[in-house]
Amino acid sequence: MTAPRRSRRGSRGRNPRAKVKSLWHPVPRPDPVEPIKPAPVPVALLESLGSPPLRGHASAADHYLAAVIERAAAVATALAASAGVLAGPDEV
């Protein structure tokens, strides 16, 4: 019977002289956020791909995929509005 092997994961790749940065060091401010414009037709990409290859269930799949995409677009628009980065009607 042989002795169990010891893992060397902890010692590999560590440089003892590497400079350690503080977790709470100051960072530069991010660039200002551009206004987010909602997509006029959220399902355009889905429609451009055609029906999914699901024999006998393509129309139901189209419906459910479109519903998910439209809901995701609505949630993204609401999130942008709540963050104050939604483009105004004149910017769209």
Short mmCIF file of N, CA, C and O in Angstrom, two decimals:
data_model
loop_
_atom_site.label_atom_id
_atom_site.label_comp_id
_atom_site.label_asym_id
_atom_site.label_seq_id
_atom_site.Cartn_x
_atom_site.Cartn_y
_atom_site.Cartn_z
N MET A 1 0.85 -1.18 0.00
CA MET A 1 0.00 0.00 0.00
C MET A 1 0.89 1.24 0.00
O MET A 1 1.85 1.32 0.73
N THR A 2 0.53 2.20 -0.81
CA THR A 2 1.33 3.42 -0.90
C THR A 2 0.74 4.51 -0.03
O THR A 2 -0.45 4.51 0.28
N ALA A 3 1.60 5.44 0.32
CA ALA A 3 1.16 6.56 1.16
C ALA A 3 0.33 7.53 0.33
O ALA A 3 0.57 7.69 -0.87
N PRO A 4 -0.68 8.17 0.91
CA PRO A 4 -1.51 9.12 0.15
C PRO A 4 -0.67 10.32 -0.31
O PRO A 4 0.24 10.76 0.38
N ARG A 5 -0.99 10.81 -1.48
CA ARG A 5 -0.26 11.97 -2.02
C ARG A 5 -0.73 13.25 -1.34
O ARG A 5 -1.91 13.40 -1.04
N ARG A 6 0.18 14.14 -1.17
CA ARG A 6 -0.16 15.43 -0.58
C ARG A 6 -0.38 16.46 -1.68
O ARG A 6 0.36 16.49 -2.65
N SER A 7 -1.37 17.25 -1.51
CA SER A 7 -1.68 18.28 -2.50
C SER A 7 -0.74 19.47 -2.33
O SER A 7 -0.44 19.88 -1.22
N ARG A 8 -0.28 20.01 -3.45
CA ARG A 8 0.60 21.17 -3.40
C ARG A 8 -0.10 22.42 -3.91
O ARG A 8 0.53 23.37 -4.33
N ARG A 9 -1.38 22.44 -3.93
CA ARG A 9 -2.12 23.58 -4.47
C ARG A 9 -1.80 24.89 -3.78
O ARG A 9 -1.71 25.91 -4.40
N GLY A 10 -1.67 24.87 -2.48
CA GLY A 10 -1.46 26.10 -1.72
C GLY A 10 -0.13 26.75 -1.99
O GLY A 10 -0.01 27.97 -1.95
N SER A 11 0.91 26.00 -2.31
CA SER A 11 2.23 26.59 -2.47
C SER A 11 2.54 26.97 -3.91
O SER A 11 3.47 27.72 -4.16
N ARG A 12 1.80 26.49 -4.85
CA ARG A 12 2.08 26.74 -6.25
C ARG A 12 1.64 28.14 -6.67
O ARG A 12 0.55 28.59 -6.36
N GLY A 13 2.50 28.84 -7.40
CA GLY A 13 2.14 30.11 -7.98
C GLY A 13 2.18 31.32 -7.06
O GLY A 13 1.85 32.41 -7.46
N ARG A 14 2.60 31.16 -5.85
CA ARG A 14 2.66 32.30 -4.94
C ARG A 14 4.06 32.89 -4.94
O ARG A 14 5.04 32.18 -4.82
N ASN A 15 4.13 34.17 -5.08
CA ASN A 15 5.40 34.87 -5.05
C ASN A 15 5.52 35.52 -3.68
O ASN A 15 4.74 36.41 -3.35
N PRO A 16 6.50 35.12 -2.87
CA PRO A 16 6.59 35.69 -1.52
C PRO A 16 6.92 37.18 -1.53
O PRO A 16 6.65 37.88 -0.58
N ARG A 17 7.46 37.68 -2.63
CA ARG A 17 7.82 39.10 -2.70
C ARG A 17 6.73 39.95 -3.36
O ARG A 17 6.92 41.14 -3.55
N ALA A 18 5.63 39.34 -3.74
CA ALA A 18 4.56 40.09 -4.42
C ALA A 18 3.99 41.15 -3.50
O ALA A 18 3.79 40.92 -2.31
N LYS A 19 3.73 42.32 -4.10
CA LYS A 19 3.16 43.42 -3.33
C LYS A 19 1.68 43.16 -3.10
O LYS A 19 0.95 42.88 -4.03
N VAL A 20 1.24 43.25 -1.89
CA VAL A 20 -0.15 43.03 -1.55
C VAL A 20 -0.83 44.39 -1.44
O VAL A 20 -0.39 45.25 -0.68
N LYS A 21 -1.91 44.58 -2.23
CA LYS A 21 -2.67 45.82 -2.15
C LYS A 21 -3.74 45.70 -1.08
O LYS A 21 -4.30 44.64 -0.88
N SER A 22 -4.00 46.80 -0.48
CA SER A 22 -5.06 46.84 0.51
C SER A 22 -6.40 46.71 -0.20
O SER A 22 -6.60 47.22 -1.30
N LEU A 23 -7.32 46.02 0.42
CA LEU A 23 -8.64 45.84 -0.15
C LEU A 23 -9.37 47.18 -0.29
O LEU A 23 -10.14 47.39 -1.21
N TRP A 24 -9.12 48.08 0.61
CA TRP A 24 -9.84 49.35 0.65
C TRP A 24 -9.03 50.51 0.10
O TRP A 24 -9.21 51.64 0.49
N HIS A 25 -8.16 50.26 -0.86
CA HIS A 25 -7.37 51.35 -1.44
C HIS A 25 -8.27 52.24 -2.31
O HIS A 25 -9.25 51.77 -2.87
N PRO A 26 -7.93 53.53 -2.43
CA PRO A 26 -8.76 54.42 -3.24
C PRO A 26 -8.67 54.06 -4.72
O PRO A 26 -7.59 53.70 -5.21
N VAL A 27 -9.77 54.15 -5.41
CA VAL A 27 -9.82 53.86 -6.85
C VAL A 27 -10.34 55.09 -7.58
O VAL A 27 -11.06 55.90 -7.01
N PRO A 28 -9.98 55.25 -8.86
CA PRO A 28 -10.49 56.41 -9.60
C PRO A 28 -12.00 56.29 -9.84
O PRO A 28 -12.54 55.19 -9.92
N ARG A 29 -12.64 57.43 -9.97
CA ARG A 29 -14.08 57.44 -10.22
C ARG A 29 -14.36 56.91 -11.62
O ARG A 29 -13.61 57.17 -12.54
N PRO A 30 -15.45 56.17 -11.80
CA PRO A 30 -15.77 55.65 -13.13
C PRO A 30 -16.24 56.78 -14.05
O PRO A 30 -16.66 57.85 -13.61
N ASP A 31 -16.17 56.53 -15.35
CA ASP A 31 -16.65 57.50 -16.33
C ASP A 31 -18.16 57.67 -16.17
O ASP A 31 -18.85 56.76 -15.73
N PRO A 32 -18.68 58.85 -16.53
CA PRO A 32 -20.14 59.04 -16.44
C PRO A 32 -20.87 58.04 -17.36
O PRO A 32 -20.38 57.69 -18.43
N VAL A 33 -22.02 57.61 -16.90
CA VAL A 33 -22.80 56.62 -17.63
C VAL A 33 -23.58 57.29 -18.75
O VAL A 33 -24.19 58.34 -18.54
N GLU A 34 -23.56 56.69 -19.94
CA GLU A 34 -24.36 57.21 -21.04
C GLU A 34 -25.82 56.81 -20.80
O GLU A 34 -26.09 55.73 -20.26
N PRO A 35 -26.76 57.64 -21.22
CA PRO A 35 -28.17 57.27 -21.05
C PRO A 35 -28.50 55.98 -21.80
O PRO A 35 -28.00 55.74 -22.90
N ILE A 36 -29.31 55.15 -21.19
CA ILE A 36 -29.69 53.86 -21.78
C ILE A 36 -30.98 54.05 -22.57
O ILE A 36 -31.97 54.56 -22.05
N LYS A 37 -30.93 53.62 -23.82
CA LYS A 37 -32.10 53.73 -24.70
C LYS A 37 -32.74 52.36 -24.84
O LYS A 37 -32.08 51.41 -25.27
N PRO A 38 -34.00 52.21 -24.47
CA PRO A 38 -34.67 50.92 -24.62
C PRO A 38 -34.79 50.53 -26.09
O PRO A 38 -34.93 51.38 -26.97
N ALA A 39 -34.74 49.24 -26.35
CA ALA A 39 -34.89 48.74 -27.72
C ALA A 39 -36.32 48.98 -28.18
O ALA A 39 -37.28 48.66 -27.47
N PRO A 40 -36.51 49.52 -29.40
CA PRO A 40 -37.87 49.74 -29.88
C PRO A 40 -38.62 48.43 -30.12
O PRO A 40 -39.82 48.34 -29.89
N VAL A 41 -37.93 47.41 -30.59
CA VAL A 41 -38.54 46.09 -30.83
C VAL A 41 -37.62 45.05 -30.17
O VAL A 41 -36.67 44.57 -30.80
N PRO A 42 -37.86 44.69 -28.91
CA PRO A 42 -36.96 43.79 -28.20
C PRO A 42 -36.82 42.40 -28.85
O PRO A 42 -35.79 41.76 -28.74
N VAL A 43 -37.84 41.95 -29.56
CA VAL A 43 -37.80 40.59 -30.14
C VAL A 43 -37.28 40.57 -31.57
O VAL A 43 -37.37 39.54 -32.25
N ALA A 44 -36.69 41.67 -32.05
CA ALA A 44 -36.23 41.74 -33.43
C ALA A 44 -35.19 40.67 -33.74
O ALA A 44 -35.25 40.02 -34.79
N LEU A 45 -34.24 40.46 -32.84
CA LEU A 45 -33.22 39.44 -33.08
C LEU A 45 -33.83 38.05 -33.12
O LEU A 45 -33.50 37.24 -33.99
N LEU A 46 -34.74 37.77 -32.21
CA LEU A 46 -35.41 36.47 -32.20
C LEU A 46 -36.18 36.24 -33.50
O LEU A 46 -36.10 35.16 -34.08
N GLU A 47 -36.88 37.26 -33.96
CA GLU A 47 -37.64 37.13 -35.20
C GLU A 47 -36.72 36.94 -36.41
O GLU A 47 -37.05 36.25 -37.35
N SER A 48 -35.54 37.55 -36.36
CA SER A 48 -34.61 37.41 -37.48
C SER A 48 -34.04 36.00 -37.57
O SER A 48 -33.60 35.58 -38.64
N LEU A 49 -34.04 35.27 -36.48
CA LEU A 49 -33.52 33.90 -36.48
C LEU A 49 -34.53 32.90 -37.02
O LEU A 49 -34.17 31.78 -37.36
N GLY A 50 -35.78 33.25 -37.06
CA GLY A 50 -36.82 32.34 -37.53
C GLY A 50 -37.34 31.48 -36.39
O GLY A 50 -36.97 31.63 -35.23
N SER A 51 -38.20 30.55 -36.74
CA SER A 51 -38.80 29.68 -35.73
C SER A 51 -37.78 28.69 -35.19
O SER A 51 -36.92 28.21 -35.93
N PRO A 52 -37.87 28.34 -33.90
CA PRO A 52 -36.95 27.36 -33.35
C PRO A 52 -37.24 25.97 -33.93
O PRO A 52 -38.38 25.66 -34.26
N PRO A 53 -36.23 25.14 -34.06
CA PRO A 53 -36.43 23.81 -34.65
C PRO A 53 -37.03 22.81 -33.67
O PRO A 53 -36.42 21.82 -33.30
N LEU A 54 -38.24 23.07 -33.25
CA LEU A 54 -38.94 22.18 -32.32
C LEU A 54 -40.19 21.67 -33.04
O LEU A 54 -41.21 22.35 -33.10
N ARG A 55 -40.08 20.49 -33.57
CA ARG A 55 -41.16 19.92 -34.38
C ARG A 55 -42.46 19.88 -33.58
O ARG A 55 -42.54 19.29 -32.51
N GLY A 56 -43.46 20.53 -34.10
CA GLY A 56 -44.77 20.52 -33.47
C GLY A 56 -44.96 21.54 -32.36
O GLY A 56 -46.08 21.74 -31.88
N HIS A 57 -43.88 22.18 -31.93
CA HIS A 57 -43.98 23.13 -30.81
C HIS A 57 -43.37 24.48 -31.15
O HIS A 57 -43.13 25.28 -30.25
N ALA A 58 -43.10 24.74 -32.41
CA ALA A 58 -42.42 25.97 -32.81
C ALA A 58 -43.22 27.21 -32.46
O ALA A 58 -42.66 28.20 -31.98
N SER A 59 -44.53 27.20 -32.66
CA SER A 59 -45.31 28.40 -32.39
C SER A 59 -45.39 28.68 -30.89
O SER A 59 -45.32 29.84 -30.46
N ALA A 60 -45.51 27.63 -30.09
CA ALA A 60 -45.52 27.83 -28.63
C ALA A 60 -44.16 28.33 -28.15
O ALA A 60 -44.08 29.23 -27.30
N ALA A 61 -43.10 27.76 -28.70
CA ALA A 61 -41.75 28.20 -28.32
C ALA A 61 -41.53 29.65 -28.72
O ALA A 61 -40.94 30.42 -27.95
N ASP A 62 -41.98 30.03 -29.92
CA ASP A 62 -41.88 31.43 -30.35
C ASP A 62 -42.57 32.36 -29.35
O ASP A 62 -42.02 33.39 -28.97
N HIS A 63 -43.75 31.96 -28.94
CA HIS A 63 -44.53 32.77 -28.01
C HIS A 63 -43.81 32.93 -26.67
O HIS A 63 -43.67 34.04 -26.16
N TYR A 64 -43.33 31.82 -26.10
CA TYR A 64 -42.69 31.88 -24.79
C TYR A 64 -41.34 32.59 -24.84
O TYR A 64 -41.01 33.37 -23.94
N LEU A 65 -40.57 32.36 -25.89
CA LEU A 65 -39.29 33.06 -26.02
C LEU A 65 -39.51 34.56 -26.17
O LEU A 65 -38.80 35.37 -25.56
N ALA A 66 -40.49 34.95 -26.96
CA ALA A 66 -40.81 36.37 -27.12
C ALA A 66 -41.28 36.98 -25.80
O ALA A 66 -40.88 38.11 -25.46
N ALA A 67 -42.06 36.23 -25.04
CA ALA A 67 -42.54 36.74 -23.75
C ALA A 67 -41.38 36.95 -22.78
O ALA A 67 -41.33 37.97 -22.07
N VAL A 68 -40.43 36.04 -22.76
CA VAL A 68 -39.27 36.16 -21.87
C VAL A 68 -38.42 37.36 -22.28
O VAL A 68 -37.98 38.15 -21.44
N ILE A 69 -38.19 37.53 -23.57
CA ILE A 69 -37.38 38.65 -24.05
C ILE A 69 -38.06 39.98 -23.76
O ILE A 69 -37.41 40.94 -23.31
N GLU A 70 -39.36 40.06 -23.98
CA GLU A 70 -40.08 41.31 -23.70
C GLU A 70 -40.07 41.63 -22.21
O GLU A 70 -39.93 42.79 -21.82
N ARG A 71 -40.20 40.61 -21.39
CA ARG A 71 -40.17 40.83 -19.93
C ARG A 71 -38.78 41.28 -19.48
O ARG A 71 -38.65 42.19 -18.66
N ALA A 72 -37.74 40.66 -20.04
CA ALA A 72 -36.37 41.06 -19.69
C ALA A 72 -36.12 42.50 -20.12
O ALA A 72 -35.48 43.27 -19.38
N ALA A 73 -36.61 42.90 -21.28
CA ALA A 73 -36.45 44.28 -21.74
C ALA A 73 -37.19 45.24 -20.82
O ALA A 73 -36.69 46.33 -20.51
N ALA A 74 -38.39 44.86 -20.38
CA ALA A 74 -39.15 45.72 -19.47
C ALA A 74 -38.45 45.87 -18.12
O ALA A 74 -38.38 46.97 -17.57
N VAL A 75 -37.90 44.78 -17.61
CA VAL A 75 -37.19 44.83 -16.32
C VAL A 75 -35.92 45.67 -16.46
O VAL A 75 -35.59 46.48 -15.58
N ALA A 76 -35.20 45.52 -17.57
CA ALA A 76 -33.99 46.31 -17.79
C ALA A 76 -34.32 47.80 -17.90
O ALA A 76 -33.60 48.64 -17.37
N THR A 77 -35.43 48.11 -18.56
CA THR A 77 -35.85 49.51 -18.68
C THR A 77 -36.22 50.07 -17.31
O THR A 77 -35.85 51.20 -16.97
N ALA A 78 -36.93 49.29 -16.52
CA ALA A 78 -37.30 49.74 -15.17
C ALA A 78 -36.07 49.93 -14.29
O ALA A 78 -35.99 50.89 -13.52
N LEU A 79 -35.12 49.04 -14.41
CA LEU A 79 -33.88 49.16 -13.63
C LEU A 79 -33.11 50.42 -14.04
O LEU A 79 -32.61 51.15 -13.18
N ALA A 80 -33.03 50.69 -15.33
CA ALA A 80 -32.36 51.90 -15.80
C ALA A 80 -33.08 53.15 -15.31
O ALA A 80 -32.44 54.12 -14.91
N ALA A 81 -34.41 53.11 -15.32
CA ALA A 81 -35.19 54.25 -14.83
C ALA A 81 -34.97 54.47 -13.33
O ALA A 81 -34.82 55.61 -12.88
N SER A 82 -34.91 53.38 -12.58
CA SER A 82 -34.72 53.52 -11.13
C SER A 82 -33.33 54.02 -10.79
O SER A 82 -33.13 54.66 -9.77
N ALA A 83 -32.35 53.75 -11.67
CA ALA A 83 -31.00 54.22 -11.44
C ALA A 83 -30.78 55.62 -11.99
O ALA A 83 -29.72 56.21 -11.81
N GLY A 84 -31.79 56.15 -12.69
CA GLY A 84 -31.68 57.50 -13.23
C GLY A 84 -30.83 57.60 -14.48
O GLY A 84 -30.32 58.67 -14.80
N VAL A 85 -30.66 56.49 -15.21
CA VAL A 85 -29.84 56.53 -16.42
C VAL A 85 -30.65 56.21 -17.68
O VAL A 85 -30.07 55.99 -18.73
N LEU A 86 -31.95 56.25 -17.58
CA LEU A 86 -32.80 56.00 -18.75
C LEU A 86 -32.84 57.25 -19.62
O LEU A 86 -33.00 58.36 -19.12
N ALA A 87 -32.65 57.06 -20.92
CA ALA A 87 -32.68 58.19 -21.85
C ALA A 87 -34.09 58.79 -21.89
O ALA A 87 -35.07 58.06 -21.81
N GLY A 88 -34.15 60.08 -21.99
CA GLY A 88 -35.45 60.76 -22.08
C GLY A 88 -36.08 60.56 -23.44
O GLY A 88 -35.46 60.06 -24.37
N PRO A 89 -37.35 60.96 -23.60
CA PRO A 89 -38.04 60.77 -24.87
C PRO A 89 -37.38 61.52 -26.03
O PRO A 89 -37.42 61.07 -27.16
N ASP A 90 -36.73 62.64 -25.75
CA ASP A 90 -36.07 63.38 -26.82
C ASP A 90 -34.72 62.77 -27.21
O ASP A 90 -34.18 63.06 -28.27
N GLU A 91 -34.17 61.89 -26.36
CA GLU A 91 -32.87 61.26 -26.64
C GLU A 91 -33.02 59.94 -27.38
O GLU A 91 -32.04 59.40 -27.85
N VAL A 92 -34.21 59.40 -27.42
CA VAL A 92 -34.41 58.10 -28.05
C VAL A 92 -34.44 58.29 -29.51
O VAL A 92 -33.88 58.20 -30.39
#
